[in-house]
mmCIF file of C-alpha atoms and ligand atoms in Angstrom:
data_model
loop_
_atom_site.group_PDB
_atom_site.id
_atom_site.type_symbol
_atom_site.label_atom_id
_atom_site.label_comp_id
_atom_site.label_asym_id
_atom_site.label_seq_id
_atom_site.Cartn_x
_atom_site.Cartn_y
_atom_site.Cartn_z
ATOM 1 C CA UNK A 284 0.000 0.000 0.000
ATOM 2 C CA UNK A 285 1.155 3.666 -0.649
ATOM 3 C CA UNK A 286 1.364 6.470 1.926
ATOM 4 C CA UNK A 287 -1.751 8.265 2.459
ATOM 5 C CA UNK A 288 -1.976 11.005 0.099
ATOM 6 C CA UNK A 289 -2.154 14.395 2.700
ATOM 7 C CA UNK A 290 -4.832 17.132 2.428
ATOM 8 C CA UNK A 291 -2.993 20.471 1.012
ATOM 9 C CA UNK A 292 -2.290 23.295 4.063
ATOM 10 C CA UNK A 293 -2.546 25.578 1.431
ATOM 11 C CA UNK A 294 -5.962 27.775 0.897
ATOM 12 C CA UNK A 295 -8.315 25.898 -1.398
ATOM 13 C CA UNK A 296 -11.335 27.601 -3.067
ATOM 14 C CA UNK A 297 -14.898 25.470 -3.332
ATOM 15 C CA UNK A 298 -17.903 27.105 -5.045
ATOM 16 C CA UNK A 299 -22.024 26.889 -3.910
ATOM 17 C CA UNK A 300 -24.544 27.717 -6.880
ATOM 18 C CA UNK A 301 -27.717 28.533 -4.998
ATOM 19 C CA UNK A 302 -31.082 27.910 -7.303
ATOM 20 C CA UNK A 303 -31.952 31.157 -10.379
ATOM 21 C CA UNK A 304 -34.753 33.507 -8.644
ATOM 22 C CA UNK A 305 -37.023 35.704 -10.228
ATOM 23 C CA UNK A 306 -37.958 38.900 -8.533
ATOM 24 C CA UNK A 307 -39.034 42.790 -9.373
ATOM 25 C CA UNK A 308 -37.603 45.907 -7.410
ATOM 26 C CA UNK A 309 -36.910 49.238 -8.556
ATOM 27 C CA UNK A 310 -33.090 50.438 -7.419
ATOM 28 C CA UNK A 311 -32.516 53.853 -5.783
ATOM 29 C CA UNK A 312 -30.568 56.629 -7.475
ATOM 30 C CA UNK A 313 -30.257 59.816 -6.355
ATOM 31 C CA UNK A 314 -32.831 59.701 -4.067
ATOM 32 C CA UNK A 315 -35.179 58.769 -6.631
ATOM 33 C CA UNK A 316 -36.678 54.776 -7.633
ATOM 34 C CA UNK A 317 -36.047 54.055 -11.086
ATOM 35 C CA UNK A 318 -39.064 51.889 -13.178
ATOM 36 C CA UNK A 319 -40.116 48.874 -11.766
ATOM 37 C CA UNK A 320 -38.406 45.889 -13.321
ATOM 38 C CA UNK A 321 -37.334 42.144 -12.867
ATOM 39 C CA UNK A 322 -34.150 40.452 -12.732
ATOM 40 C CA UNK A 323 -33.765 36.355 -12.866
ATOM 41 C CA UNK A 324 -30.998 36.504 -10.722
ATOM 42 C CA UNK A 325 -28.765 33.539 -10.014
ATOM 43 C CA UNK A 326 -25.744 33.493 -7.415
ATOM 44 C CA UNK A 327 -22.314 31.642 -6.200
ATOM 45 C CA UNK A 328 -21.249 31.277 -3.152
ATOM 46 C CA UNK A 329 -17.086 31.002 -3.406
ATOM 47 C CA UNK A 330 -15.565 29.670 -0.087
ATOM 48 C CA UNK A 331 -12.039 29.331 0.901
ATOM 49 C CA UNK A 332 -10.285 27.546 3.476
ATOM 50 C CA UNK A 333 -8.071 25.031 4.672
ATOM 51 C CA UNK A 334 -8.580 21.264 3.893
ATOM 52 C CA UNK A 335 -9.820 19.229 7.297
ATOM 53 C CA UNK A 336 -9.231 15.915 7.883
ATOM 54 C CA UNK A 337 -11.084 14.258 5.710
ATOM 55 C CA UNK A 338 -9.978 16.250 2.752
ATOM 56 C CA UNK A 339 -12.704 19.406 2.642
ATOM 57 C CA UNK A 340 -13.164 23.130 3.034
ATOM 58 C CA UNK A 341 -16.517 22.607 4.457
ATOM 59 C CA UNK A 342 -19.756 20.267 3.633
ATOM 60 C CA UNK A 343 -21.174 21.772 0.840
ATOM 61 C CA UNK A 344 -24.583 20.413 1.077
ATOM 62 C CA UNK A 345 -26.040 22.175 4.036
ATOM 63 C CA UNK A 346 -24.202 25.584 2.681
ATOM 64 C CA UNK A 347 -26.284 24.716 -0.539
ATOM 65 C CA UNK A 348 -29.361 24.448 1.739
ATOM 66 C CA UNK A 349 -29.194 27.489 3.485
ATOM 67 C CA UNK A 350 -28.657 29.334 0.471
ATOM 68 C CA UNK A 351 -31.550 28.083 -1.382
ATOM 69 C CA UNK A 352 -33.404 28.610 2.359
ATOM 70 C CA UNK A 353 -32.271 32.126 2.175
ATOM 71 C CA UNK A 354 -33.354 32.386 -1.501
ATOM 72 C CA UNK A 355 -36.767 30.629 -1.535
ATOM 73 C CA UNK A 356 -38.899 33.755 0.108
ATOM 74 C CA UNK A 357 -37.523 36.484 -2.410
ATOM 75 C CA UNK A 358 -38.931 33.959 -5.727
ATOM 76 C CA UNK A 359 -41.224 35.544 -7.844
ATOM 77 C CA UNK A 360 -42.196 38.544 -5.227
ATOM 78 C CA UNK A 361 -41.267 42.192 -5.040
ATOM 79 C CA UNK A 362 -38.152 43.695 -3.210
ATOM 80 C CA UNK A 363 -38.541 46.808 -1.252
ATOM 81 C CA UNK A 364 -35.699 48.680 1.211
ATOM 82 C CA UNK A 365 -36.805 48.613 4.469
ATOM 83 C CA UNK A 366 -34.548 51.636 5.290
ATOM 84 C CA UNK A 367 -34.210 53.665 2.372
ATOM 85 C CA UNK A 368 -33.564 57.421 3.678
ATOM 86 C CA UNK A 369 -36.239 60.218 3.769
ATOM 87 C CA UNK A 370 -38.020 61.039 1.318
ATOM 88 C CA UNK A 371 -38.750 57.966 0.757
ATOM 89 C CA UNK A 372 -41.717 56.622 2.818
ATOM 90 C CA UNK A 373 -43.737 53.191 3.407
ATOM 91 C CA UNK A 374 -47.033 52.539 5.077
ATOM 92 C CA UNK A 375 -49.713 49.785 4.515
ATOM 93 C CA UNK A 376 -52.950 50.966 3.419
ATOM 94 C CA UNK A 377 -56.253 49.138 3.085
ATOM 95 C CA UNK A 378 -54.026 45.575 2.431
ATOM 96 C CA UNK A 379 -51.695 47.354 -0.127
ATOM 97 C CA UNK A 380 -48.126 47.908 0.493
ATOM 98 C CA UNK A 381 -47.225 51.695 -0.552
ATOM 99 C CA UNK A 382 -43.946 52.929 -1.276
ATOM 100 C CA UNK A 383 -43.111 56.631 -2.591
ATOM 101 C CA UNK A 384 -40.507 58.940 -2.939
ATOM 102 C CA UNK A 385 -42.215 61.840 -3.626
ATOM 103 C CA UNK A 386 -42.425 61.284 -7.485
ATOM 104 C CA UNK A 387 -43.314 57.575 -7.921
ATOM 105 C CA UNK A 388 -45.355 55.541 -5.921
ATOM 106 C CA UNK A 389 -46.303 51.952 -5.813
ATOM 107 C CA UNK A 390 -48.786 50.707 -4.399
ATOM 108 C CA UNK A 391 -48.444 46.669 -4.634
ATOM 109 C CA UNK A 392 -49.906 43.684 -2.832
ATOM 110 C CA UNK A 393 -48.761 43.009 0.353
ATOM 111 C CA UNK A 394 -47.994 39.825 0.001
ATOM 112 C CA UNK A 395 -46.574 40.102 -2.835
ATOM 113 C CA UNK A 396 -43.620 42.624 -1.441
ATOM 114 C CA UNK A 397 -40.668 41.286 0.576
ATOM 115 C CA UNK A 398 -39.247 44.294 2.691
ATOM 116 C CA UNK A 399 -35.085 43.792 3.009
ATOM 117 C CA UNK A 400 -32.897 45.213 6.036
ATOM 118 C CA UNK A 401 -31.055 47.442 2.841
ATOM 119 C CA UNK A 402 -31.170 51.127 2.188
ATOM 120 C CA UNK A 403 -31.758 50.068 -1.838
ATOM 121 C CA UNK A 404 -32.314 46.904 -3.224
ATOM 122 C CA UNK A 405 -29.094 47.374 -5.374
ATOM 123 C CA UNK A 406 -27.284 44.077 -6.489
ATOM 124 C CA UNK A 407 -24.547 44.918 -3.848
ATOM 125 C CA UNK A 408 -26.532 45.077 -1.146
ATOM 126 C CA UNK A 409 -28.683 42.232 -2.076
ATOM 127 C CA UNK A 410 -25.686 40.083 -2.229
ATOM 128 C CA UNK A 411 -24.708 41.323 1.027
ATOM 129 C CA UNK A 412 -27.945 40.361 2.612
ATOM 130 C CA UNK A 413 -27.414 36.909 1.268
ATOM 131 C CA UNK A 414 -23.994 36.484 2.191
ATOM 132 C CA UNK A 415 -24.680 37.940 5.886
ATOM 133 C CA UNK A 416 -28.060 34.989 5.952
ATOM 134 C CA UNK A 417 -25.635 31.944 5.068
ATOM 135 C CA UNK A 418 -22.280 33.535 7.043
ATOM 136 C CA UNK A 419 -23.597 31.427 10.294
ATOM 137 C CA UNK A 420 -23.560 28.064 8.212
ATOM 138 C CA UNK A 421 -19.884 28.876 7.226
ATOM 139 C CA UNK A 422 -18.233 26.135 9.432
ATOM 140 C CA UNK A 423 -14.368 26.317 8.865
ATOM 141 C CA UNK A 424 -14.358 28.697 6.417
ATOM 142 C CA UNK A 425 -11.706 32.093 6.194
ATOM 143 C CA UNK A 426 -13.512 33.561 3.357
ATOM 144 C CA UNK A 427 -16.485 33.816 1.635
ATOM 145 C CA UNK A 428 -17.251 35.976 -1.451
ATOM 146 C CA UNK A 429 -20.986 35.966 -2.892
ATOM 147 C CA UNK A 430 -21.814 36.832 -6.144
ATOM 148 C CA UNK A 431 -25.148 38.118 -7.294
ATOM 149 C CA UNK A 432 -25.505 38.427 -11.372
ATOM 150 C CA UNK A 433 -28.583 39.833 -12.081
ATOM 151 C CA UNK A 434 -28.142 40.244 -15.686
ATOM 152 C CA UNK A 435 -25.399 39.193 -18.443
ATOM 153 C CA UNK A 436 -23.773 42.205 -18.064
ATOM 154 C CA UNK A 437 -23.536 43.252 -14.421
ATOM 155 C CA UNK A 438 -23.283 41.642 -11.093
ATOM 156 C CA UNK A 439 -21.914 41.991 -7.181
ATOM 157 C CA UNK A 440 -19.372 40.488 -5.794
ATOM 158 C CA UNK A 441 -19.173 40.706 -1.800
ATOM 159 C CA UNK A 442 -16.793 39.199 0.792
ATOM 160 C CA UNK A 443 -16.857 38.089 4.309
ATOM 161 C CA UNK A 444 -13.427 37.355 6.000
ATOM 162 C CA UNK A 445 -13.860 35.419 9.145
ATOM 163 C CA UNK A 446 -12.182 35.906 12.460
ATOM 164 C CA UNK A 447 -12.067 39.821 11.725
ATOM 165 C CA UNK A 448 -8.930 39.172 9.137
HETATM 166 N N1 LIG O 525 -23.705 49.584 -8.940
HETATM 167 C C1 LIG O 525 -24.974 49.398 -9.363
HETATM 168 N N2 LIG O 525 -25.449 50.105 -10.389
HETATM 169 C C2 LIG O 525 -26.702 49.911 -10.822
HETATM 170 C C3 LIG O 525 -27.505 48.945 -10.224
HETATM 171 C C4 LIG O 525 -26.987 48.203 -9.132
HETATM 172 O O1 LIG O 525 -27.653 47.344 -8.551
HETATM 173 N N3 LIG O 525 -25.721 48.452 -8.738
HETATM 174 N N4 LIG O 525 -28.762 48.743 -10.688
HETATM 175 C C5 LIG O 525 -29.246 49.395 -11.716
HETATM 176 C C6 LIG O 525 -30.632 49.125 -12.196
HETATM 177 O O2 LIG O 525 -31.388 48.622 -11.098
HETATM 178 C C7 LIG O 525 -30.811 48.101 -13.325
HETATM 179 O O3 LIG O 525 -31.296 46.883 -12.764
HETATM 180 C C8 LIG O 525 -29.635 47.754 -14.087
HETATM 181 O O4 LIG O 525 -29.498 48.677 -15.098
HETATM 182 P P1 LIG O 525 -28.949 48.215 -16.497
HETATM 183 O O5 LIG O 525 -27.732 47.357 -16.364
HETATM 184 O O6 LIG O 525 -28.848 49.432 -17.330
HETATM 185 O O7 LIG O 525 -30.117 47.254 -16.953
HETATM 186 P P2 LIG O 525 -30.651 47.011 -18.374
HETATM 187 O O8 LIG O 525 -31.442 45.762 -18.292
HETATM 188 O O9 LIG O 525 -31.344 48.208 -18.871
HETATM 189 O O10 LIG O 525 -29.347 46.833 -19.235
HETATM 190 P P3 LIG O 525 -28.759 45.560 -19.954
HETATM 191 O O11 LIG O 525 -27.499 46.068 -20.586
HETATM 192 O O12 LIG O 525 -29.796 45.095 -20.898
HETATM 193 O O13 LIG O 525 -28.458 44.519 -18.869
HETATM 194 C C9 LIG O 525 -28.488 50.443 -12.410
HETATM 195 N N5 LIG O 525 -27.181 50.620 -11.865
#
């Protein structure tokens, strides 16, 4: 029998594809919401770290999970910053969610709106508030790097680095 082939100590990279969603929002710029329109967006997960053991970064399949966990309540509904800065204002009314900035308003169906911790539902920030929902499933990993395409021609990348480094 050979010798036991060892596990690098070097970095090594492994990559999570989390399932293609479909969702409206309308971005923030200058203070102002652009048309609302629809992305199918589709995202990686890129995750580095040292090789344990038994020869891995980290068990992909539950990082898989939680991504698609994180994913599944933003499918086919509208996203809407929960802390965009004055003027813009939301309030329910009469089982409509309304959202205005003083030039456009939309008024859409509560249940069809998903409000996001973000200032603006840009792609940065919506990667960001992916990355910081599957950061606690992370086991092992030094860094994590999320990217958020939400059309052929432009996409986010964020990163985490763990243990403040
Ligand atoms: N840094 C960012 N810039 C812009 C963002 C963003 O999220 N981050 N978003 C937008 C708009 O929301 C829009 O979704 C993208 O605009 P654009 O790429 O022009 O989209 P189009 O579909 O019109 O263009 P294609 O070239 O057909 O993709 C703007 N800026």
């Amino acid at each position: 029998m050979g010798r036991a082939h060892e596990p690098p100590t070097s970095p090594t990279t492994i990559s999570v594809a989390g399932p293609a969603f479909g969702a409206a929002h309308a971005g923030l710029h200058q203070g102002r919401f652009e048309a609302l329109h629809g992305h199918t967006y589709t995202c990686r997960l890129d995750l580095v770290g040292t090789l344990d053991p038994e020869g891995v970064v980290t068990d992909f399949v539950p990082v898989r999970q939680a991504l698609a966990e994180a994913i599944a309540p933003l499918q086919r509904r509208t996203l809407m910053p929960a802390h965009a800065p004055a003027p813009v204002r939301l309030h329910h009314e009469d089982g409509m969610f309304v959202i205005e900035d003083g030039h456009r308003r939309f008024a859409l169906p509560v249940q069809d709106v998903v409000l996001l911790p973000v200032v603006n539902t840009s792609t940065e920030l919506l990667g960001q508030y992916l990355l910081d929902q599957v950061r606690p499933h992370l086991d092992g990993v030094e860094r994590a790097a999320l990217v958020l395409r939400e059309s052929p021609t432009a996409q986010a990348r964020v990163e985490h680095h763990f243990g403040g480094q």
